[in-house]
Coordinates of C-alpha atoms in Angstrom, one line a residue:
M198 CA -75.3 -71.7 138.4
E199 CA -73.0 -71.1 135.4
N200 CA -72.5 -67.7 133.7
L201 CA -73.0 -68.6 130.0
L202 CA -72.0 -66.0 127.5
T203 CA -73.2 -66.2 123.9
R204 CA -70.7 -65.5 121.0
W205 CA -72.5 -62.2 120.5
G206 CA -72.4 -61.3 124.2
R207 CA -68.6 -61.9 124.2
T208 CA -68.2 -59.1 121.6
L209 CA -70.8 -56.7 122.9
D210 CA -70.3 -53.0 122.4
R211 CA -71.2 -51.7 125.8
T212 CA -71.3 -48.1 124.5
C213 CA -74.1 -48.8 121.9
P214 CA -75.6 -52.3 122.0
L215 CA -78.5 -53.1 119.7
P216 CA -77.9 -50.0 117.5
E217 CA -80.4 -51.0 114.8
Y218 CA -83.5 -48.9 114.0
P219 CA -86.1 -50.6 116.3
R220 CA -89.4 -50.1 114.3
P221 CA -89.0 -51.7 110.8
Q222 CA -92.6 -51.1 109.6
M223 CA -92.6 -47.4 110.4
R224 CA -89.2 -46.0 109.6
R225 CA -88.2 -42.3 109.6
S226 CA -84.7 -40.8 109.0
S227 CA -84.7 -39.3 112.5
F228 CA -83.2 -41.7 115.1
L229 CA -81.0 -41.2 118.2
N230 CA -80.3 -44.4 120.0
L231 CA -79.9 -44.0 123.8
N232 CA -78.7 -47.5 124.6
G233 CA -75.4 -47.9 126.3
E234 CA -74.0 -47.2 129.8
W235 CA -76.3 -45.5 132.2
N236 CA -76.0 -44.9 135.9
Y237 CA -78.1 -47.1 138.1
A238 CA -79.1 -47.8 141.7
I239 CA -81.3 -50.4 143.4
C240 CA -82.6 -49.0 146.7
D241 CA -85.1 -50.1 149.3
K242 CA -88.4 -48.3 148.9
N243 CA -88.4 -47.3 152.6
A244 CA -84.9 -46.0 152.6
G245 CA -85.2 -44.0 149.4
F246 CA -82.6 -43.0 146.8
S247 CA -79.1 -42.9 148.3
G248 CA -76.9 -42.2 145.2
F249 CA -76.0 -44.2 142.1
Q250 CA -74.2 -47.4 142.6
G251 CA -72.4 -47.9 139.3
K252 CA -73.0 -48.4 135.5
I253 CA -75.6 -50.6 133.8
V254 CA -75.7 -51.4 130.1
V255 CA -79.1 -50.5 128.7
P256 CA -81.2 -52.3 127.4
F257 CA -80.2 -55.3 129.5
S258 CA -82.1 -55.9 132.8
P259 CA -80.0 -55.6 136.0
E260 CA -80.5 -59.4 136.6
S261 CA -78.7 -60.3 133.4
I262 CA -75.0 -60.8 132.8
L263 CA -74.7 -58.3 130.0
S264 CA -76.1 -55.5 132.1
G265 CA -72.9 -55.7 134.2
V266 CA -75.0 -55.7 137.4
Q267 CA -76.4 -59.2 138.0
K268 CA -78.6 -58.2 140.9
I269 CA -82.3 -59.1 141.4
V270 CA -84.8 -56.3 141.9
T271 CA -87.3 -57.3 144.6
P272 CA -90.8 -55.9 145.1
N273 CA -89.4 -53.9 148.0
D274 CA -86.9 -52.1 145.8
I275 CA -86.9 -49.1 143.4
L276 CA -84.6 -49.4 140.4
Y277 CA -83.2 -46.0 139.4
Y278 CA -81.6 -45.0 136.0
Q279 CA -79.9 -41.9 134.8
K280 CA -78.5 -41.0 131.4
T281 CA -76.8 -37.7 130.2
F282 CA -77.0 -37.1 126.4
E283 CA -76.4 -34.4 123.8
F284 CA -79.3 -33.3 121.5
H285 CA -79.8 -30.6 118.9
R286 CA -83.3 -30.1 117.5
T287 CA -84.0 -29.8 113.8
K288 CA -87.8 -30.4 113.7
S289 CA -91.0 -29.3 115.5
R290 CA -91.5 -32.1 118.0
V291 CA -89.4 -34.7 119.8
L292 CA -90.6 -38.1 120.9
L293 CA -89.0 -40.3 123.5
H294 CA -89.6 -44.0 122.9
F295 CA -89.1 -47.0 125.3
G296 CA -89.3 -50.5 123.7
A297 CA -90.3 -52.1 127.0
V298 CA -89.8 -51.5 130.8
D299 CA -90.7 -54.1 133.3
Y300 CA -93.0 -53.2 135.1
A301 CA -94.0 -49.7 136.3
C302 CA -91.9 -46.6 135.7
K303 CA -91.8 -42.8 136.1
V304 CA -89.8 -40.7 133.8
T305 CA -88.2 -37.2 134.2
L306 CA -86.2 -35.2 131.7
N307 CA -84.1 -32.3 133.0
G308 CA -85.9 -32.4 136.3
K309 CA -89.4 -32.2 134.7
A310 CA -92.0 -35.0 134.9
V311 CA -92.4 -36.6 131.5
G312 CA -95.0 -39.3 132.4
S313 CA -95.4 -42.8 133.8
H314 CA -96.2 -46.2 132.4
R315 CA -97.4 -49.6 133.6
G316 CA -96.9 -52.9 131.7
G317 CA -93.7 -54.8 131.2
Y318 CA -93.9 -56.0 127.6
L319 CA -95.1 -53.2 125.4
P320 CA -93.6 -50.0 123.9
F321 CA -94.6 -46.5 125.0
T322 CA -93.8 -43.0 123.9
F323 CA -93.7 -39.5 125.5
D324 CA -93.7 -36.2 123.7
V325 CA -90.8 -34.4 125.3
T326 CA -90.8 -31.3 123.1
D327 CA -91.3 -28.9 126.0
M328 CA -88.8 -30.6 128.3
I329 CA -85.8 -31.3 126.0
A330 CA -82.9 -28.9 125.9
D331 CA -80.7 -27.9 123.0
G332 CA -77.4 -29.4 124.2
K333 CA -76.9 -31.5 127.3
N334 CA -79.9 -33.4 128.8
D335 CA -80.5 -35.4 131.9
L336 CA -82.9 -38.4 131.6
R337 CA -84.0 -40.4 134.7
L338 CA -86.3 -43.3 135.4
S339 CA -87.6 -45.0 138.6
V340 CA -88.9 -48.5 138.2
T341 CA -90.7 -51.0 140.4
D342 CA -91.6 -54.6 139.6
P343 CA -93.7 -57.0 141.7
T344 CA -92.9 -60.0 139.6
D345 CA -94.9 -63.0 140.8
T346 CA -96.1 -61.2 144.0
G347 CA -98.5 -59.2 141.8
C348 CA -101.3 -60.0 139.3
Q349 CA -99.9 -58.2 136.3
A350 CA -98.6 -59.9 133.1
R351 CA -95.3 -61.4 134.1
G352 CA -94.9 -64.6 132.1
K353 CA -92.6 -67.2 133.6
Q354 CA -90.7 -64.9 135.9
S355 CA -90.6 -66.2 139.5
F356 CA -88.7 -65.6 142.7
S357 CA -89.0 -69.3 143.2
R358 CA -87.2 -70.2 140.0
G359 CA -86.8 -73.8 138.8
G360 CA -88.2 -76.2 136.3
I361 CA -90.4 -74.2 133.9
W362 CA -90.2 -71.0 136.0
Y363 CA -87.2 -68.7 135.5
T364 CA -85.2 -66.0 137.1
P365 CA -87.1 -62.7 137.2
Q366 CA -86.0 -59.7 135.2
S367 CA -86.8 -56.0 135.7
G368 CA -86.4 -52.5 134.3
I369 CA -85.5 -51.4 130.7
W370 CA -85.1 -54.4 128.4
Q371 CA -85.6 -53.0 124.9
T372 CA -84.1 -50.0 123.1
V373 CA -84.6 -46.5 124.3
W374 CA -84.5 -43.9 121.5
L375 CA -85.4 -40.3 120.4
E376 CA -87.2 -39.3 117.2
E377 CA -87.9 -35.9 115.7
V378 CA -91.2 -35.4 113.8
C379 CA -93.2 -32.6 112.3
E380 CA -96.1 -30.9 114.0
N381 CA -98.8 -33.2 112.7
Y382 CA -97.2 -36.6 112.2
I383 CA -98.3 -40.1 111.3
K384 CA -98.9 -41.8 114.7
S385 CA -99.6 -45.3 113.5
I386 CA -100.7 -47.2 110.4
R387 CA -102.9 -50.3 109.9
L388 CA -102.3 -52.6 106.9
T389 CA -104.8 -55.3 105.9
P390 CA -104.0 -57.4 102.9
D391 CA -106.9 -59.3 101.1
I392 CA -105.7 -61.8 98.6
D393 CA -109.2 -62.7 97.5
A394 CA -110.0 -59.1 96.5
G395 CA -106.5 -58.3 95.5
T396 CA -106.2 -55.2 97.7
L397 CA -104.3 -53.7 100.6
T398 CA -106.4 -51.5 102.9
L399 CA -104.3 -48.7 104.5
E400 CA -105.5 -46.7 107.6
I401 CA -103.4 -43.8 108.8
H402 CA -103.8 -42.3 112.3
Y403 CA -102.4 -38.9 112.9
S404 CA -101.1 -37.1 116.1
G405 CA -103.4 -34.1 115.5
S406 CA -107.1 -33.5 114.6
T407 CA -106.2 -32.3 111.1
I408 CA -106.1 -35.0 108.4
P409 CA -103.6 -34.0 105.7
N410 CA -103.6 -35.2 102.1
A411 CA -101.6 -38.4 101.8
S412 CA -100.2 -40.8 99.2
A413 CA -98.9 -44.3 99.3
A414 CA -96.3 -45.6 96.9
V415 CA -96.1 -49.4 96.5
L416 CA -92.6 -50.6 95.6
D417 CA -91.6 -54.0 94.4
H418 CA -87.8 -54.5 94.9
G419 CA -87.2 -50.8 94.4
Q420 CA -89.5 -50.4 91.4
V421 CA -92.6 -48.3 91.9
K422 CA -95.7 -50.3 91.1
G423 CA -98.1 -47.4 91.7
I424 CA -98.8 -44.3 93.8
Y425 CA -102.3 -44.1 95.4
E426 CA -104.1 -41.2 97.1
I427 CA -105.2 -41.8 100.7
T428 CA -108.3 -39.8 101.6
K429 CA -109.2 -38.9 105.1
G430 CA -106.7 -41.4 106.5
H431 CA -108.2 -44.4 104.6
G432 CA -107.4 -46.0 101.3
V433 CA -107.9 -49.3 99.4
I434 CA -105.0 -50.0 97.2
P435 CA -105.6 -52.4 94.2
L436 CA -102.8 -54.9 93.4
E437 CA -102.7 -56.7 90.1
N438 CA -100.7 -59.9 89.6
Y439 CA -99.4 -59.7 93.2
H440 CA -96.9 -62.2 94.6
L441 CA -98.0 -64.3 97.6
W442 CA -96.0 -64.5 100.8
S443 CA -95.3 -68.0 102.3
P444 CA -92.4 -69.5 104.3
E445 CA -91.2 -71.1 101.1
D446 CA -91.3 -67.7 99.3
P447 CA -91.3 -64.8 101.8
Y448 CA -92.1 -62.0 99.4
L449 CA -92.4 -58.5 100.8
Y450 CA -93.5 -55.3 99.2
D451 CA -92.2 -51.9 100.3
L452 CA -94.5 -49.0 101.1
R453 CA -93.7 -45.3 101.3
I454 CA -96.3 -43.1 102.8
T455 CA -96.3 -39.3 102.5
A456 CA -98.7 -37.2 104.6
G457 CA -98.2 -33.4 104.7
E458 CA -94.6 -32.8 105.9
D459 CA -94.3 -36.4 107.2
E460 CA -92.9 -39.4 105.4
I461 CA -92.4 -43.0 106.6
D462 CA -91.2 -46.2 105.0
S463 CA -92.9 -49.6 105.7
Y464 CA -93.5 -52.9 104.1
F465 CA -96.3 -55.5 103.7
A466 CA -97.1 -58.9 102.2
M467 CA -100.0 -60.5 100.5
R468 CA -101.1 -63.6 102.4
K469 CA -104.1 -65.1 104.2
F470 CA -104.5 -67.4 107.2
S471 CA -107.9 -69.2 107.5
I472 CA -109.7 -72.5 108.3
G473 CA -111.0 -74.8 105.6
K474 CA -111.5 -78.3 104.5
G475 CA -108.7 -80.5 103.1
S476 CA -108.9 -83.9 101.5
Q477 CA -111.6 -86.2 102.8
G478 CA -113.4 -83.2 104.4
V479 CA -110.8 -82.9 107.2
S480 CA -110.7 -79.4 108.8
R481 CA -107.3 -77.8 108.2
I482 CA -105.4 -74.7 108.8
M483 CA -105.1 -72.9 105.5
L484 CA -102.4 -70.6 104.1
N485 CA -103.4 -68.6 101.0
N486 CA -106.6 -70.8 100.7
R487 CA -104.7 -74.1 100.7
P488 CA -104.1 -76.7 103.5
Y489 CA -100.8 -76.0 105.1
F490 CA -99.1 -78.0 107.9
M491 CA -97.7 -75.6 110.4
N492 CA -94.6 -77.4 111.8
G493 CA -93.1 -75.4 114.5
L494 CA -91.3 -75.0 117.8
L495 CA -92.0 -73.3 121.1
D496 CA -89.8 -70.2 121.2
Q497 CA -89.4 -68.6 124.7
G498 CA -86.9 -65.9 123.6
Y499 CA -84.6 -66.3 126.6
W500 CA -80.8 -65.7 126.4
S501 CA -78.2 -67.0 128.7
D502 CA -76.5 -63.6 129.0
G503 CA -79.2 -61.1 128.1
M504 CA -82.3 -63.0 129.6
Y505 CA -85.3 -61.3 127.8
T506 CA -82.9 -59.2 125.6
A507 CA -81.0 -60.8 122.8
P508 CA -77.3 -59.8 122.8
S509 CA -77.5 -58.6 119.2
D510 CA -79.7 -58.4 116.1
D511 CA -77.6 -61.2 114.6
A512 CA -78.6 -63.4 117.6
L513 CA -82.2 -62.9 116.8
I514 CA -81.6 -63.9 113.2
Y515 CA -79.6 -66.9 114.2
D516 CA -82.4 -68.6 116.1
I517 CA -84.9 -68.0 113.3
Q518 CA -82.6 -69.0 110.5
T519 CA -81.3 -72.1 112.2
M520 CA -84.8 -73.5 112.9
K521 CA -85.8 -72.7 109.3
E522 CA -82.7 -74.6 108.0
L523 CA -83.8 -77.6 110.0
G524 CA -87.1 -77.6 108.1
F525 CA -89.5 -75.9 110.6
N526 CA -91.9 -73.2 109.3
T527 CA -93.5 -71.9 112.5
L528 CA -92.4 -70.4 115.8
R529 CA -94.8 -70.1 118.7
K530 CA -93.6 -67.0 120.6
H531 CA -94.3 -68.3 124.1
I532 CA -95.4 -66.0 126.9
K533 CA -93.4 -63.1 125.6
I534 CA -93.6 -60.2 123.2
E535 CA -90.4 -59.6 121.3
P536 CA -88.9 -56.4 120.0
L537 CA -90.3 -55.5 116.6
R538 CA -87.1 -56.5 114.8
W539 CA -87.7 -60.1 115.7
Y540 CA -91.0 -60.1 113.8
Y541 CA -89.3 -58.3 110.9
H542 CA -86.8 -61.1 110.5
C543 CA -89.6 -63.7 110.6
D544 CA -91.3 -61.7 107.8
R545 CA -88.3 -61.5 105.6
L546 CA -86.9 -65.0 106.3
G547 CA -90.2 -66.8 106.0
M548 CA -91.2 -68.0 109.5
I549 CA -94.8 -68.1 110.5
V550 CA -95.5 -66.7 114.0
W551 CA -98.0 -67.8 116.6
Q552 CA -98.2 -65.1 119.3
D553 CA -99.0 -65.7 123.0
M554 CA -100.4 -63.1 125.3
I555 CA -98.3 -62.8 128.5
S556 CA -99.7 -64.9 131.4
G557 CA -100.6 -63.2 134.7
G558 CA -103.0 -63.4 137.6
D559 CA -102.7 -64.3 141.3
K560 CA -100.7 -67.2 142.7
Y561 CA -101.6 -70.2 140.6
N562 CA -103.5 -73.2 142.0
F563 CA -101.6 -76.3 141.0
F564 CA -104.7 -78.4 141.3
A565 CA -106.4 -76.2 138.7
I566 CA -103.5 -75.9 136.2
G567 CA -101.9 -79.3 136.8
I568 CA -103.9 -82.2 138.2
L569 CA -107.3 -81.7 136.7
P570 CA -106.2 -80.9 133.1
L571 CA -103.7 -83.8 133.2
A572 CA -106.6 -86.2 134.0
S573 CA -108.4 -85.1 130.8
L574 CA -105.3 -86.0 128.8
L575 CA -104.8 -89.4 130.5
F576 CA -108.4 -90.4 129.8
H577 CA -108.6 -88.7 126.4
N578 CA -111.7 -86.8 127.4
K579 CA -111.8 -83.0 127.2
H580 CA -114.5 -82.7 129.9
I581 CA -112.8 -84.6 132.7
G582 CA -111.4 -82.1 135.2
R583 CA -112.8 -79.1 133.3
V584 CA -114.0 -76.4 135.6
N585 CA -115.8 -73.5 134.0
D586 CA -113.4 -70.6 133.8
S587 CA -116.0 -68.1 134.9
H588 CA -114.8 -69.3 138.4
R589 CA -112.1 -66.7 138.4
K590 CA -110.7 -67.5 141.9
F591 CA -110.1 -71.1 141.0
Y592 CA -107.9 -70.0 138.0
A593 CA -106.2 -67.2 140.0
R594 CA -108.0 -64.3 138.3
S595 CA -110.0 -62.8 141.2
N596 CA -108.3 -59.4 140.9
K597 CA -110.5 -57.1 138.8
A598 CA -107.8 -54.6 138.2
G599 CA -105.6 -57.4 136.8
I600 CA -108.4 -58.5 134.4
R601 CA -108.8 -54.9 133.2
E602 CA -105.0 -54.7 132.6
F603 CA -105.1 -58.0 130.7
Y604 CA -107.6 -56.6 128.2
K605 CA -105.7 -53.3 127.9
D606 CA -102.4 -55.1 127.3
S607 CA -104.1 -57.5 124.8
A608 CA -105.5 -54.6 122.8
K609 CA -102.1 -52.9 122.7
M610 CA -100.4 -56.1 121.7
I611 CA -102.8 -56.7 118.8
D612 CA -102.4 -53.1 117.6
L613 CA -98.6 -53.3 117.9
L614 CA -98.3 -56.5 115.9
Y615 CA -101.4 -56.2 113.5
N616 CA -99.2 -55.3 110.5
V617 CA -96.8 -58.3 110.9
P618 CA -97.3 -60.5 107.8
S619 CA -95.9 -63.6 109.3
L620 CA -98.2 -63.5 112.4
A621 CA -100.9 -66.2 111.9
L622 CA -102.5 -66.9 115.3
W623 CA -103.1 -65.4 118.7
T624 CA -103.0 -67.4 122.0
P625 CA -104.7 -65.3 124.7
L626 CA -104.6 -67.9 127.4
N627 CA -102.2 -70.8 128.1
E628 CA -102.6 -73.9 130.3
G629 CA -105.0 -72.3 132.7
W630 CA -102.5 -69.8 134.0
G631 CA -104.7 -67.0 135.1
Q632 CA -107.4 -68.2 132.6
F633 CA -110.9 -66.6 132.7
D634 CA -113.9 -66.2 130.5
S635 CA -112.0 -67.8 127.6
T636 CA -114.8 -67.6 125.1
K637 CA -115.4 -63.9 125.9
V638 CA -111.7 -63.2 125.6
C639 CA -111.7 -65.0 122.3
A640 CA -114.5 -62.7 121.1
F641 CA -112.5 -59.7 122.2
Y642 CA -109.5 -60.8 120.2
R643 CA -111.7 -61.6 117.2
K644 CA -113.3 -58.2 117.2
K645 CA -109.9 -56.5 117.4
D646 CA -108.4 -58.7 114.7
P647 CA -110.8 -60.7 112.4
T648 CA -107.9 -61.6 110.0
R649 CA -106.1 -64.2 112.2
L650 CA -106.7 -67.5 113.9
I651 CA -107.2 -67.9 117.6
D652 CA -106.2 -70.7 120.0
H653 CA -108.4 -69.4 122.8
A654 CA -107.0 -71.6 125.7
S655 CA -104.0 -73.4 124.6
G656 CA -103.5 -77.0 125.7
W657 CA -105.5 -77.4 128.9
V658 CA -108.9 -76.0 129.8
D659 CA -110.8 -76.0 126.5
H660 CA -114.2 -74.3 126.3
G661 CA -114.9 -75.0 122.7
G662 CA -113.9 -71.5 121.4
G663 CA -111.4 -70.3 119.0
D664 CA -110.2 -71.9 115.7
I665 CA -108.0 -74.7 117.0
N666 CA -108.8 -77.9 119.0
S667 CA -105.6 -77.4 121.0
F668 CA -103.6 -80.1 122.9
H669 CA -100.4 -80.2 125.0
I670 CA -99.3 -83.8 125.1
Y671 CA -95.9 -84.8 126.5
F672 CA -96.3 -88.2 128.2
T673 CA -99.2 -90.0 126.6
S674 CA -100.1 -91.3 123.1
F675 CA -101.5 -88.7 120.7
A676 CA -105.3 -88.7 120.9
F677 CA -107.4 -85.7 120.0
P678 CA -111.0 -86.0 121.3
K679 CA -113.4 -83.3 120.1
F680 CA -114.9 -80.9 122.5
S681 CA -118.4 -81.8 121.2
K682 CA -120.0 -83.7 118.3
S683 CA -120.3 -80.4 116.4
D684 CA -116.6 -79.4 117.0
N685 CA -115.1 -79.0 113.5
R686 CA -112.0 -77.1 114.6
P687 CA -108.7 -78.4 113.1
V688 CA -106.4 -80.3 115.5
G689 CA -103.4 -78.5 116.8
L690 CA -100.7 -80.2 118.9
T691 CA -99.7 -76.9 120.4
E692 CA -97.0 -78.3 122.7
Y693 CA -95.3 -81.7 122.6
G694 CA -91.8 -83.3 122.8
G695 CA -89.5 -81.7 125.3
Y696 CA -86.8 -84.3 124.7
S697 CA -83.7 -83.5 126.7
I698 CA -80.0 -84.1 126.6
R699 CA -77.3 -82.5 128.7
T700 CA -74.4 -80.8 126.9
Q701 CA -71.5 -80.4 129.3
G702 CA -70.1 -76.9 129.5
H703 CA -73.2 -75.4 128.1
V704 CA -75.7 -75.7 130.9
F705 CA -77.0 -73.1 133.3
N706 CA -77.7 -75.5 136.2
T707 CA -74.9 -78.0 136.7
Q708 CA -76.8 -80.0 139.3
K709 CA -80.3 -80.4 138.0
T710 CA -81.9 -81.3 134.7
F711 CA -85.5 -80.6 133.8
G712 CA -86.9 -82.4 130.7
Y713 CA -89.9 -84.5 129.7
R714 CA -87.8 -87.4 128.4
I715 CA -84.1 -87.4 129.2
Y716 CA -81.5 -89.1 127.0
K717 CA -77.9 -89.8 127.8
T718 CA -76.3 -90.3 124.3
Q719 CA -76.5 -88.4 121.0
K720 CA -77.4 -91.6 119.2
D721 CA -80.4 -92.2 121.5
F722 CA -81.5 -88.6 121.3
D723 CA -81.4 -88.5 117.5
A724 CA -83.2 -91.9 117.3
A725 CA -86.0 -90.5 119.6
I726 CA -86.4 -87.4 117.5
K727 CA -86.5 -89.4 114.3
N728 CA -89.2 -91.7 115.7
L729 CA -91.2 -88.8 117.1
F730 CA -91.4 -86.8 113.9
E731 CA -91.3 -89.5 111.2
K732 CA -93.7 -91.9 112.8
R733 CA -95.9 -90.3 115.5
I734 CA -96.3 -86.8 114.1
Y735 CA -96.5 -88.1 110.5
K736 CA -99.2 -90.6 111.5
A737 CA -101.1 -87.9 113.4
M738 CA -101.0 -85.6 110.3
T739 CA -102.0 -88.2 107.8
Q740 CA -104.4 -90.3 109.8
Q741 CA -105.7 -88.2 112.7
G742 CA -106.2 -84.8 111.0
L743 CA -103.4 -83.1 112.8
S744 CA -103.0 -79.6 111.2
A745 CA -100.2 -78.1 113.3
A746 CA -97.5 -79.3 115.7
I747 CA -95.3 -77.2 118.1
Y748 CA -92.3 -79.0 119.5
T749 CA -90.8 -77.9 122.8
E750 CA -88.4 -76.1 122.1
V751 CA -85.9 -73.8 120.3
S752 CA -83.3 -73.6 123.1
D753 CA -82.6 -74.6 126.6
V754 CA -83.8 -72.2 129.3
E755 CA -82.1 -72.3 132.7
D756 CA -82.9 -75.7 134.2
E757 CA -84.9 -76.8 131.1
L758 CA -82.7 -78.8 128.7
N759 CA -85.5 -79.3 126.2
G760 CA -83.9 -77.2 123.5
L761 CA -82.6 -78.2 120.1
L762 CA -80.0 -75.5 120.9
T763 CA -78.1 -75.1 124.1
Y764 CA -78.9 -72.0 126.2
D765 CA -75.8 -70.2 125.0
R766 CA -76.6 -71.2 121.4
E767 CA -73.2 -72.8 121.0
V768 CA -74.3 -76.3 120.3
L769 CA -77.0 -77.7 118.0
K770 CA -78.0 -80.8 120.0
V771 CA -79.9 -82.6 117.2
S772 CA -78.2 -84.0 114.1
P773 CA -79.2 -81.6 111.2
K774 CA -79.4 -84.5 108.8
V775 CA -81.9 -86.3 111.0
M776 CA -84.0 -83.2 111.7
K777 CA -84.2 -82.1 108.1
A778 CA -85.2 -85.5 106.9
A779 CA -87.9 -85.9 109.5
N780 CA -89.4 -82.4 108.8
G781 CA -89.2 -83.0 105.1
K782 CA -92.1 -85.5 105.4
L783 CA -94.4 -83.2 107.3
K784 CA -96.2 -81.5 104.4
L785 CA -99.8 -81.6 103.3

């Protein structure tokens, strides 16, 4: 296997990587970044801690190149971290934030227990007011990660990596930071735009039981449009002559909220995602009450040197901006939750987001997730091979604790990303991987967030729920049978393509190539892309009611050479001229 560094990884500042403020929609002036070099050790659980073994660059997982470690953490190990830092308090309370730690961790500060957390993809916070010292402080973590030996959300991580399954990663993989706040501070906000009513609903949740007087100032490119009172943590802000957000015009408003002694800066956009009828009565996905073809790519968010963690903020921007310049308007964030800055860049650059929940469950049954669903595609019948997903053991969801954790993680994910303007659609379950009770899961998501679309069981085992008639088609002709005669859901080709070409010097696995169709020359690859988009997708959009298409994928990932970019982001494998021309035709 080759060690592939990105251009950003080659210039990494090990003392303070990813220095940017990590929470763009809830900004305060207080911010102390704790990224950089920490002490680490990987010890057998039975042997116990035997001393630190060297330095690790946080927030890169120990399995990654940029961590400086490149060791795999097994289920029999405990990963230890230690960081010494200086701190001098200026406000009442101090919060310690972790962007994400995979999977279970315990935290101490100056020898005192701070708390614990389970779940590898979501941020969490501890109030460390009573533990932190004025001066030198000692922060420690112990982390365990079962990866694919457990039933927790783990995505594509596997100890048997290869093909579509990847090297596992563990531990801290997003920014660690400190924040000072007043005694009763704004804990979270909830922003709901309504373009039909011309309003923005603002809900404020506080850390204490007292609800202070609050106000919200709406700013348009620095100019105050109005200041509005927020009573008892709730307000409906009227907006006249507002500017709509779209990928073609990603217009954002700033929002400054003042509550008692606390003040935060945020932003929002006016937009709406819905389902409606297009020409000739065809069901379509709608943006701002008009039919809109969502032309996107699968985006797995893996990096050749940082794995789950992008080597820099500019690297995040590069992927989004490059795909937009090629003519795409949507990214399906596949089986991963990104740091909040990624969503911020999609908001400001104008890239629609489809968000997957992280897959989990027991060891998958290949007959359930492979053979039977493939039969339904080959015979163009959604009922062939469909086994009711209430049979949880069949779909590797027999563990009740894992199901409870799925719902808990889903709720946290929805709350975390609810305010993201570019986020259009939730995908709770993908290709039968740990699928269960999909229509009930869909109802849970709908109740938590009635403002967005849902692809309840992407691609494989459809039970007629959600908003999208969803297909994954790589090898056969495009045919989109309905679930039933009454199925009026718009058609989404939620995975397709996967065309591969090997780019020497920029591949992870020099021996193996994984791809759905493999091409040897640039000429053949470009011709295949041109034919796929300009003929097959265009025909499906104009003649078969196709309303969205998600091509596999943004970049290569380990053995997979399906990307338009190489794994190290050094080579754009498709001709920009060919890609732009093809995408230019895919508009309703």
